[in-house]
Coordinates of N, CA, C and O in Angstrom, one line a residue:
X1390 N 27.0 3.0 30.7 CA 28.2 3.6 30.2 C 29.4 2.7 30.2 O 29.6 2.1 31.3
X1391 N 30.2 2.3 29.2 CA 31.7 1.8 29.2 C 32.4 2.4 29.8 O 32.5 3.6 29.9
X1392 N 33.2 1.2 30.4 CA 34.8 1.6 30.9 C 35.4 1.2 30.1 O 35.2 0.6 29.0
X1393 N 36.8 1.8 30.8 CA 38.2 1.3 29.9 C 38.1 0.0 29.7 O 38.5 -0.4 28.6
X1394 N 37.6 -1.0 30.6 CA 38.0 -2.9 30.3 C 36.7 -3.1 29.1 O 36.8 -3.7 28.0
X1395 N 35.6 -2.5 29.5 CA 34.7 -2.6 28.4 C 34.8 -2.0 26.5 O 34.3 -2.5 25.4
X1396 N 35.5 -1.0 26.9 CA 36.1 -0.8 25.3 C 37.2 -1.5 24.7 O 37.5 -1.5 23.5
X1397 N 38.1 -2.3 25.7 CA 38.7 -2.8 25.6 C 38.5 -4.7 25.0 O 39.2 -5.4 24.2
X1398 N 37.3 -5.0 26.0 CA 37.0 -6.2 25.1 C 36.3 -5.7 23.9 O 36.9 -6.2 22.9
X1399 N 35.3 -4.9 23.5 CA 34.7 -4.6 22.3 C 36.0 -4.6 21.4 O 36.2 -5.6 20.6
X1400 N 36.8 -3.7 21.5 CA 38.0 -3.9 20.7 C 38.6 -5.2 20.5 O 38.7 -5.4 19.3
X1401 N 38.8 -5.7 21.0 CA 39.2 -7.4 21.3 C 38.3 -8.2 20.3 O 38.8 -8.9 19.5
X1402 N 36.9 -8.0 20.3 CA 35.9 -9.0 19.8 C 35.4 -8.4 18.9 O 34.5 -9.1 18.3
X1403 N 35.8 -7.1 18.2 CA 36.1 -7.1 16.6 C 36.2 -7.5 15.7 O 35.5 -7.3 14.7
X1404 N 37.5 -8.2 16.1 CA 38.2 -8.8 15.7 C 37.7 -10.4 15.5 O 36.8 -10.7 16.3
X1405 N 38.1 -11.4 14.6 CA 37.9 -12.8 14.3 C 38.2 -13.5 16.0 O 39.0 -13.7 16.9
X1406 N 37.5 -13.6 15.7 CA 37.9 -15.1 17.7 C 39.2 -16.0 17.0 O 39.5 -16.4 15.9
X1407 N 39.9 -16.4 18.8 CA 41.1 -17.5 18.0 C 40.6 -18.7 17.3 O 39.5 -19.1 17.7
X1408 N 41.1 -19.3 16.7 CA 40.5 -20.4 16.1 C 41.5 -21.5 17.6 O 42.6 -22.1 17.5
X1409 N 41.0 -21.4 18.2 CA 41.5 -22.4 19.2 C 40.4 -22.9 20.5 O 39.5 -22.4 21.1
X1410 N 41.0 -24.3 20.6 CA 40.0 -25.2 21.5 C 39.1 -23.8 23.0 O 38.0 -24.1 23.3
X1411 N 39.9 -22.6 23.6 CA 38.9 -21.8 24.3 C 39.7 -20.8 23.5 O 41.0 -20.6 23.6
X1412 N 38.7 -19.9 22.7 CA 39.2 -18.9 22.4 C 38.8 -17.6 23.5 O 39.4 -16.5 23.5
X1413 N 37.5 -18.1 24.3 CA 37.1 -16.8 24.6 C 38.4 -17.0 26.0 O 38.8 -15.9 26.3
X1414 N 39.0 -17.8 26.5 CA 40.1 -17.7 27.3 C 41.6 -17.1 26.6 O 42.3 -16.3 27.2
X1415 N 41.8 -17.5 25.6 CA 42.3 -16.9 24.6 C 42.3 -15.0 24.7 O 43.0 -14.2 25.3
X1416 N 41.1 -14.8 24.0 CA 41.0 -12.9 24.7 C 41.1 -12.6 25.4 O 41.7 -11.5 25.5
X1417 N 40.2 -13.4 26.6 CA 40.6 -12.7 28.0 C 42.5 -12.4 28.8 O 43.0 -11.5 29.4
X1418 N 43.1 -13.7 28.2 CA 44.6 -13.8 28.5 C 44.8 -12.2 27.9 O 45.2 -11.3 28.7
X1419 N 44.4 -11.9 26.2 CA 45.2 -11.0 25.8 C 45.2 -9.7 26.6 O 46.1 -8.9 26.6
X1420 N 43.9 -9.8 27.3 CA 43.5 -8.5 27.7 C 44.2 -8.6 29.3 O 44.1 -7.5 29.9
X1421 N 44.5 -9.1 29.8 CA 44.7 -9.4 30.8 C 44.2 -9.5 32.3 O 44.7 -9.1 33.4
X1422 N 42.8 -10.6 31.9 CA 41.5 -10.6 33.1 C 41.7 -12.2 32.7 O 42.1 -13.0 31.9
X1423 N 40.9 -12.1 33.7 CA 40.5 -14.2 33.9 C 38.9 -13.9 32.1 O 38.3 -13.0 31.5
X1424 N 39.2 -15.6 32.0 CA 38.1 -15.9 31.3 C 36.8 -15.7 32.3 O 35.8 -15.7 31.7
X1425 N 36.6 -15.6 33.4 CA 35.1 -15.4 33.7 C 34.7 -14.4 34.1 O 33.7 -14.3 34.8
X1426 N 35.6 -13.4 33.8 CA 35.5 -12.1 34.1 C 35.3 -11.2 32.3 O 34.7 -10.1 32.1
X1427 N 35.7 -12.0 31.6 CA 35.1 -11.8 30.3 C 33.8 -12.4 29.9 O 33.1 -11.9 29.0
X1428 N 33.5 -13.3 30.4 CA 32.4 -14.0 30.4 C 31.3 -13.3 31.1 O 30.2 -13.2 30.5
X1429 N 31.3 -12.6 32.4 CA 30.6 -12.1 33.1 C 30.1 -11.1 32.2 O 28.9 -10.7 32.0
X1430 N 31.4 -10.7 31.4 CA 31.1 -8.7 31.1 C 29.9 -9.0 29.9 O 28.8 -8.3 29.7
X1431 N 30.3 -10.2 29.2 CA 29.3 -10.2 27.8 C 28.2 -10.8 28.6 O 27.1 -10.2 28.7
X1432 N 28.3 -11.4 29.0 CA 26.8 -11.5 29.9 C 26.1 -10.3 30.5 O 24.9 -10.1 30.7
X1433 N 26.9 -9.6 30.7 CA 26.1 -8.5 31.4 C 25.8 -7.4 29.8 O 24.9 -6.7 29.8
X1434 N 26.5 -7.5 28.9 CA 26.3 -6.5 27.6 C 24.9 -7.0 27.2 O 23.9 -6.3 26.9
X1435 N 25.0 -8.6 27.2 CA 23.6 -9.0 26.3 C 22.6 -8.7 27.1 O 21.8 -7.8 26.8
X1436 N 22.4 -9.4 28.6 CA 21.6 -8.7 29.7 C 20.7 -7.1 29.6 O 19.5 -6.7 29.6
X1437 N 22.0 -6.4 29.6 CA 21.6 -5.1 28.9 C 21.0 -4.6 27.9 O 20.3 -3.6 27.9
X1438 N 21.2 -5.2 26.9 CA 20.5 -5.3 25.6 C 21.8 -4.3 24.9 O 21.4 -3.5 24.1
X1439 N 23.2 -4.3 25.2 CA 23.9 -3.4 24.3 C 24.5 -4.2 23.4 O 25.0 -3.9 22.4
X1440 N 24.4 -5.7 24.1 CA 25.1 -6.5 22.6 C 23.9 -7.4 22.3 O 23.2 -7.9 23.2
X1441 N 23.8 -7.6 21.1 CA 22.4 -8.4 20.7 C 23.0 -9.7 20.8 O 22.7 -10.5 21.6
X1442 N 24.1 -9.7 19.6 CA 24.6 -11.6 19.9 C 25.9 -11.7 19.6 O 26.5 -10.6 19.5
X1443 N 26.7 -12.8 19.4 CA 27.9 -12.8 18.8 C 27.7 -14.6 17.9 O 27.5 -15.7 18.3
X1444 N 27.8 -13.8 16.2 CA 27.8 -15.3 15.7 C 29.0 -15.2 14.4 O 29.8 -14.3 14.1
X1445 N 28.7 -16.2 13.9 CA 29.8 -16.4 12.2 C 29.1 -15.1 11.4 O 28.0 -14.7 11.6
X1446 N 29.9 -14.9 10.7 CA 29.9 -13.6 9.3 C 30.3 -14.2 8.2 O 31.5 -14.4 7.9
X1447 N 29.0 -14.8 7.4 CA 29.7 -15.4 6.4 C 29.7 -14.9 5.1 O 28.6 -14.8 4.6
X1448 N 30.8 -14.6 4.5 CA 30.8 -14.2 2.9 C 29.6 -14.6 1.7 O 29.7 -15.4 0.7
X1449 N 28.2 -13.7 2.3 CA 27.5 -14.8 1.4 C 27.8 -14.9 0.3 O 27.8 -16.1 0.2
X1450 N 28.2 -14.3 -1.0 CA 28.8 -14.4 -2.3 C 29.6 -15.9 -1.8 O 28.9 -16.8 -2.1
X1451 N 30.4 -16.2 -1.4 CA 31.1 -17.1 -1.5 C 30.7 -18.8 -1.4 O 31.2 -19.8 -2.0
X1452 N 29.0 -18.4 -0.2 CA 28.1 -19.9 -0.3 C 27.3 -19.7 -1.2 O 26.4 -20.5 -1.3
X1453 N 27.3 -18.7 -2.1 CA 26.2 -19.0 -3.3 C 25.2 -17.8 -2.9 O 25.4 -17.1 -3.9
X1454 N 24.6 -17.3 -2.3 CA 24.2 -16.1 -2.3 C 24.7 -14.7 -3.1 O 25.2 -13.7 -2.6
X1455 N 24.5 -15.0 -4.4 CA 25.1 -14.7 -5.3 C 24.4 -13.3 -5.2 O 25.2 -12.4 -5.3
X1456 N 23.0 -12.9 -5.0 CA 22.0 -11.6 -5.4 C 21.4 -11.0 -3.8 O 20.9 -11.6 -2.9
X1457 N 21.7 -9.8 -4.0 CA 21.2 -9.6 -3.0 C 20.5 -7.8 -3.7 O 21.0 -7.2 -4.6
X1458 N 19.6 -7.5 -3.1 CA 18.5 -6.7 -3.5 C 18.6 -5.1 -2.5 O 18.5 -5.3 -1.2
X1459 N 18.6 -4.2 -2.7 CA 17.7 -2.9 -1.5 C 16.5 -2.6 -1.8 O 16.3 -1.6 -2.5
X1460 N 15.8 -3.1 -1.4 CA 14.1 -3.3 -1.9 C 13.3 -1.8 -1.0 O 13.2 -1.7 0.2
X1461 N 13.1 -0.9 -1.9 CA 12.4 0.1 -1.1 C 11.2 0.3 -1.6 O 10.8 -0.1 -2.7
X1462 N 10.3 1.0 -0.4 CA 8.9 0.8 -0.5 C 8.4 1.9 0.1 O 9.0 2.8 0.6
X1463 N 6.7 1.5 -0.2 CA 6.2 2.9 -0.1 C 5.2 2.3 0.6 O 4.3 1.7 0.0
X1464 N 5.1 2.4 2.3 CA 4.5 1.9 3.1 C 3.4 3.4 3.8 O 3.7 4.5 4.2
X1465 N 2.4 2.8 3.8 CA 1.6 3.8 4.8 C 2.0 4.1 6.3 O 2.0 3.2 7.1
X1466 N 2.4 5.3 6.6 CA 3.1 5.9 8.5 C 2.3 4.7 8.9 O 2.8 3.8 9.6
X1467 N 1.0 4.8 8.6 CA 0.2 3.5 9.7 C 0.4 2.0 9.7 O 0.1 1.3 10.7
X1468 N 0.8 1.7 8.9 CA 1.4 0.2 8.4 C 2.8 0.4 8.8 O 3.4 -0.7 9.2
X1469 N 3.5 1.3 8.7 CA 5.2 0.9 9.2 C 5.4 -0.5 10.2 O 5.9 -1.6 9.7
X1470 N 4.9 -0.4 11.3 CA 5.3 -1.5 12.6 C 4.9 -2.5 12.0 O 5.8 -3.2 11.7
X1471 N 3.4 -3.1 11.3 CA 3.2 -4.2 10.9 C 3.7 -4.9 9.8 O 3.5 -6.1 9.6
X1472 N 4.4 -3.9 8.8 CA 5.7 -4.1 7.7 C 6.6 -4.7 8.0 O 7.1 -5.6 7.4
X1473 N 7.1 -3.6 9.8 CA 8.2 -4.1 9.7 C 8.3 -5.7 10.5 O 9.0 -6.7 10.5
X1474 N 7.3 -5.4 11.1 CA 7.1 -6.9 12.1 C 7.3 -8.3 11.1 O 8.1 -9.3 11.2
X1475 N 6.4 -7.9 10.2 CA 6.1 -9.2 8.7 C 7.7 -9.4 8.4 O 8.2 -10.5 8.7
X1476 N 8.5 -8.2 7.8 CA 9.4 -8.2 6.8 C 10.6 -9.0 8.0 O 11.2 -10.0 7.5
X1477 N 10.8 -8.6 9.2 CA 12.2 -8.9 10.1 C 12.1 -10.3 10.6 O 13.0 -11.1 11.0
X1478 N 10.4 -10.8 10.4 CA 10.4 -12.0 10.3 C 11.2 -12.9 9.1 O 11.8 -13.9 9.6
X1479 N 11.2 -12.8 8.0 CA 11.2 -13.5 6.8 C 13.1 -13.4 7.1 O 13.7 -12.3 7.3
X1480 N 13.7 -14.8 6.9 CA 14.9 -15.3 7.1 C 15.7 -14.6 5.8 O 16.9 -14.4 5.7
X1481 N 14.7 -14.2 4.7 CA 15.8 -13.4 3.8 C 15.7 -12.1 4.1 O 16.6 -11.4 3.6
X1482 N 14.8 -11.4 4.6 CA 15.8 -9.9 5.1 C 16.8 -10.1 6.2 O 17.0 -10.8 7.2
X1483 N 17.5 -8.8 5.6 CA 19.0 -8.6 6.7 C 18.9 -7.2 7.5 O 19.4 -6.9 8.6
X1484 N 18.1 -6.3 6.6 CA 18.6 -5.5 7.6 C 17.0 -4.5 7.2 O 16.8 -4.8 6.1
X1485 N 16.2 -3.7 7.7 CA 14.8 -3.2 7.5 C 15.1 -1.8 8.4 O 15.7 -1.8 9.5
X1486 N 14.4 -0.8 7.8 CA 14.6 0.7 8.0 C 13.5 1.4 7.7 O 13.0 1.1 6.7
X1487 N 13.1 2.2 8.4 CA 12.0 3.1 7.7 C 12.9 4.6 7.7 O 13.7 4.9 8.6
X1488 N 12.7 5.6 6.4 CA 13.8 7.0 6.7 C 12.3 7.7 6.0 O 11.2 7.3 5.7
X1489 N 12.8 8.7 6.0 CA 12.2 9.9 5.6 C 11.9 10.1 3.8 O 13.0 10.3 3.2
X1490 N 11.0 9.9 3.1 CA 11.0 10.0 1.6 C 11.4 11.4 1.6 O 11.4 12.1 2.6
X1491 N 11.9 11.9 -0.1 CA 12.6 12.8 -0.7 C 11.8 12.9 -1.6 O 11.4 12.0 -2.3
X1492 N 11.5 14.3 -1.6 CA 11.1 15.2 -3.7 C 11.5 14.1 -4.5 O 12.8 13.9 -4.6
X1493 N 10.8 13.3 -5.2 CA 11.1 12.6 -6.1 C 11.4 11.4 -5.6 O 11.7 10.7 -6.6
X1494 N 11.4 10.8 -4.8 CA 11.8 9.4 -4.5 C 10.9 9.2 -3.4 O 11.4 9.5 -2.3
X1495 N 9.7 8.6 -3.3 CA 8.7 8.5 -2.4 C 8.8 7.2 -1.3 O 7.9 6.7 -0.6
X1496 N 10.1 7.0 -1.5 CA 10.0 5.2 -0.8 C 10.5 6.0 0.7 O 11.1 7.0 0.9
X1497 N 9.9 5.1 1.7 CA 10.2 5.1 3.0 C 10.5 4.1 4.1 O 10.5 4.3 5.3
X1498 N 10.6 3.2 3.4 CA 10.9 1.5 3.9 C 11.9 1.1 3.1 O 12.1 1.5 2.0
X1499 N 12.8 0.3 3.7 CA 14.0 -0.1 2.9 C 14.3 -1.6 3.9 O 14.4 -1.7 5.1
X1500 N 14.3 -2.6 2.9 CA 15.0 -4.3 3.4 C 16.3 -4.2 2.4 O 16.5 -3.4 1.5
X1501 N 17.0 -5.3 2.9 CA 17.6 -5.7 1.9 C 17.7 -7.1 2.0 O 18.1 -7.7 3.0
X1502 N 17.3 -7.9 0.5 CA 17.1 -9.0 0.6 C 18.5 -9.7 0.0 O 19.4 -9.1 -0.4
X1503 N 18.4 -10.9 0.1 CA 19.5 -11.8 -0.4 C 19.0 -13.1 -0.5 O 18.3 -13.7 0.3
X1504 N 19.6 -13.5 -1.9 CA 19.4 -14.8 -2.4 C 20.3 -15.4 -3.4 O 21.2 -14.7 -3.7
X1505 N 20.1 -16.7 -4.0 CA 20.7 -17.3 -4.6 C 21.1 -16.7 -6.4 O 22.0 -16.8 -7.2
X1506 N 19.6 -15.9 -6.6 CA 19.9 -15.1 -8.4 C 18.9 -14.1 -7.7 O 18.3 -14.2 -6.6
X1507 N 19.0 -13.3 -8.7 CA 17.9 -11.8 -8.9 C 16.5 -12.7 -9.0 O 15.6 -11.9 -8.7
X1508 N 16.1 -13.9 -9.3 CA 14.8 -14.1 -10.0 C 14.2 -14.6 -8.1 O 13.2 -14.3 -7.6
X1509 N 15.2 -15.3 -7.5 CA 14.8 -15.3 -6.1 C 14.4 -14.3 -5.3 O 13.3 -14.2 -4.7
X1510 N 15.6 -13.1 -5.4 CA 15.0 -12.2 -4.9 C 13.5 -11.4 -5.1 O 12.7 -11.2 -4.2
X1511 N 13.5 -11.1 -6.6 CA 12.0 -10.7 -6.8 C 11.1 -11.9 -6.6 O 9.9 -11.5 -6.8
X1512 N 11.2 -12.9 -6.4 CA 10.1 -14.1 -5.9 C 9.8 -13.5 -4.2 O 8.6 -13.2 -3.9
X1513 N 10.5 -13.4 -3.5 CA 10.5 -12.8 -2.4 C 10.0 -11.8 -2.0 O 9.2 -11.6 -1.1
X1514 N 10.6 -10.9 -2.9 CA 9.9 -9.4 -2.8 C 8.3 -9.5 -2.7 O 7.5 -9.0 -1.8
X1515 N 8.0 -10.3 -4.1 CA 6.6 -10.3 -4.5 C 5.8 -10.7 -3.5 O 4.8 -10.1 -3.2
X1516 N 6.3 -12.2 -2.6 CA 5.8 -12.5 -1.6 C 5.4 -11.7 -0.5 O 4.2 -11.7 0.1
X1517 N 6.6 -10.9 -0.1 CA 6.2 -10.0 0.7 C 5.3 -8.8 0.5 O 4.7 -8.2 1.4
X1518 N 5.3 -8.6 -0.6 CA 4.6 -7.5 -1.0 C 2.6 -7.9 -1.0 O 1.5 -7.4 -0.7
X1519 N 2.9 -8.9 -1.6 CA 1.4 -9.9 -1.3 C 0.7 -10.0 0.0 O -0.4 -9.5 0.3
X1520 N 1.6 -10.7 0.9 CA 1.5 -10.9 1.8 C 1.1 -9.5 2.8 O 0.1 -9.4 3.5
X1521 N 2.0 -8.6 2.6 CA 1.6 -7.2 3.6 C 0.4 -6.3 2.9 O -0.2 -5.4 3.6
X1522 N 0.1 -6.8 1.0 CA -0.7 -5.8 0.6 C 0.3 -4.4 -0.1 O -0.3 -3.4 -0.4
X1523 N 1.3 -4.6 -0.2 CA 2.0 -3.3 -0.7 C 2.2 -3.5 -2.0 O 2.8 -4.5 -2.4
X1524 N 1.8 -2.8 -2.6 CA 2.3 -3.0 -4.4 C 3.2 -2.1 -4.6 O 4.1 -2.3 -5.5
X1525 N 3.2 -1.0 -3.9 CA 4.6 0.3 -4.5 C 5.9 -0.1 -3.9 O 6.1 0.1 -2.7
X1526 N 7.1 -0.8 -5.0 CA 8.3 -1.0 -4.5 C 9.1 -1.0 -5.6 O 8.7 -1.2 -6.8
X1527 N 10.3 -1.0 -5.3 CA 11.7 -1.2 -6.3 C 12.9 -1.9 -5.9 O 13.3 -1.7 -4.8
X1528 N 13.5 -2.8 -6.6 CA 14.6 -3.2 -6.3 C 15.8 -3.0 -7.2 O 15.9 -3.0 -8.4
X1529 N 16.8 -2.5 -6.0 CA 18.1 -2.2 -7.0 C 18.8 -3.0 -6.1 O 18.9 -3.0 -4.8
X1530 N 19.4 -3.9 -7.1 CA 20.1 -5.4 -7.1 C 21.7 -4.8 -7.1 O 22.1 -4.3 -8.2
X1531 N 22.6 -4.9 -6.0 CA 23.9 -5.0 -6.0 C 24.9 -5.4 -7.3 O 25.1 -6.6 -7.7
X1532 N 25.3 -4.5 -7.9 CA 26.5 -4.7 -9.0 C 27.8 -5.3 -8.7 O 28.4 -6.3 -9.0
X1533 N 28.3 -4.2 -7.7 CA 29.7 -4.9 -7.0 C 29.7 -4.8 -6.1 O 28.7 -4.1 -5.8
X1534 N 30.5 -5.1 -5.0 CA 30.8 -4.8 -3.5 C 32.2 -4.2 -3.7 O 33.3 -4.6 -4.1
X1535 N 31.8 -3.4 -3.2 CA 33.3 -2.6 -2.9 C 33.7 -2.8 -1.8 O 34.9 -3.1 -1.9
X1536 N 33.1 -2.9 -0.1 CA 33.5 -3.0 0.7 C 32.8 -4.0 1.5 O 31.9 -4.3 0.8
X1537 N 32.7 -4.7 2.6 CA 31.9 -5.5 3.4 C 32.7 -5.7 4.5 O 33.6 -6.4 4.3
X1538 N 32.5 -5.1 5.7 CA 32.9 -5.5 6.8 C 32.1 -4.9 8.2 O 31.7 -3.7 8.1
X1539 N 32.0 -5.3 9.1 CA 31.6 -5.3 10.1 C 32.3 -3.9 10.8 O 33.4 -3.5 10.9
X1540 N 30.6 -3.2 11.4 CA 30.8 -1.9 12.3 C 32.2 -2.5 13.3 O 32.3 -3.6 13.9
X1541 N 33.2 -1.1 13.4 CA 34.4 -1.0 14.4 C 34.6 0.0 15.3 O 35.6 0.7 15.3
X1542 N 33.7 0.0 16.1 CA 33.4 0.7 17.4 C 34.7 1.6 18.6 O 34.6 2.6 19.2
X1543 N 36.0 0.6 18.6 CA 36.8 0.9 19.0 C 38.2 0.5 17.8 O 38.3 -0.4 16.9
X1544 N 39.0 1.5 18.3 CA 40.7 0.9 17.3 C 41.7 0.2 18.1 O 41.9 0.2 19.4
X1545 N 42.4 -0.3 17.2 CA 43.3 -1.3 18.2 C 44.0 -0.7 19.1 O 44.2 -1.4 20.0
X1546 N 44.7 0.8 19.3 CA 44.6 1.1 20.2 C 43.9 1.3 21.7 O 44.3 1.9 22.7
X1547 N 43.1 0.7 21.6 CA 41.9 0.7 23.0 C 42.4 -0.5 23.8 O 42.2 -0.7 25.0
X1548 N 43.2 -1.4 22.8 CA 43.3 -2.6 23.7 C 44.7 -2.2 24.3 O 45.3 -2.9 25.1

């Protein structure tokens, strides 16, 4: 369970880190704890397994990762785990789901891939689809981005 200091760094780490020689001393000042007392706490989040990691977020549109794909599929209940094992492997999926199919829409697996054009991504797809044995799938390739930003758990009020 979180405390007040624990929603309080989440709130904190939101946010972009300082671009300064210690930033994680930097947040801790803002918040007003020592740097290894912030250091402790994310150690103990990842420890826990409530924080997975902390890395860069990069605009892929901007390095060239022009295409990115929601490739949904139609995986046997019994093949799920070894789908998903294959798929979370492969450095171009980002994100892999299994939900519930719908009247008319039989897919129950969902990646989404990303690459340099659409012809990469369907290179990929294909791969993976080879590879696992699945032939039933579709991709619907991103038109625009309307929005892109990172889940926000706490508001700046918390800090």
């Amino acid at each position: 369970m979180l405390d007040e200091l624990d929603r309080k760094i989440i709130a904190a780490l939101q946010d972009d880190l300082p671009l300064v020689p210690e930033p994680y001393k930097a947040v801790a000042e803002r918040l007003g704890i020592g740097e290894e007392e912030l250091l402790a706490r994310l150690a103990g989040y990842r420890a826990r397994g409530e924080m997975r990691r902390m890395g860069a977020v990069l605009r892929h549109r901007e390095i060239g990762y022009a295409a990115n794909a929601l490739c949904a599929w139609q995986v046997p209940a019994g093949r799920l785990e070894a789908a998903a094992a294959a798929m979370t492997a492969s450095a171009a999926v980002t994100h892999c789901y299994a939900r519930v199919p719908r009247d008319g829409w039989p897919y129950n697996f969902y990646i989404m891939l990303h690459g340099h054009t659409r012809e990469e991504c369907s290179r990929m797809a294909a791969a993976l689809a080879a590879e696992l044995g699945l032939g039933d799938f579709v991709m619907l390739f991103s038109t625009k981005e309307w929005k892109k930003t990172s889940m926000r758990y706490f508001g700046e009020g918390d800090i």
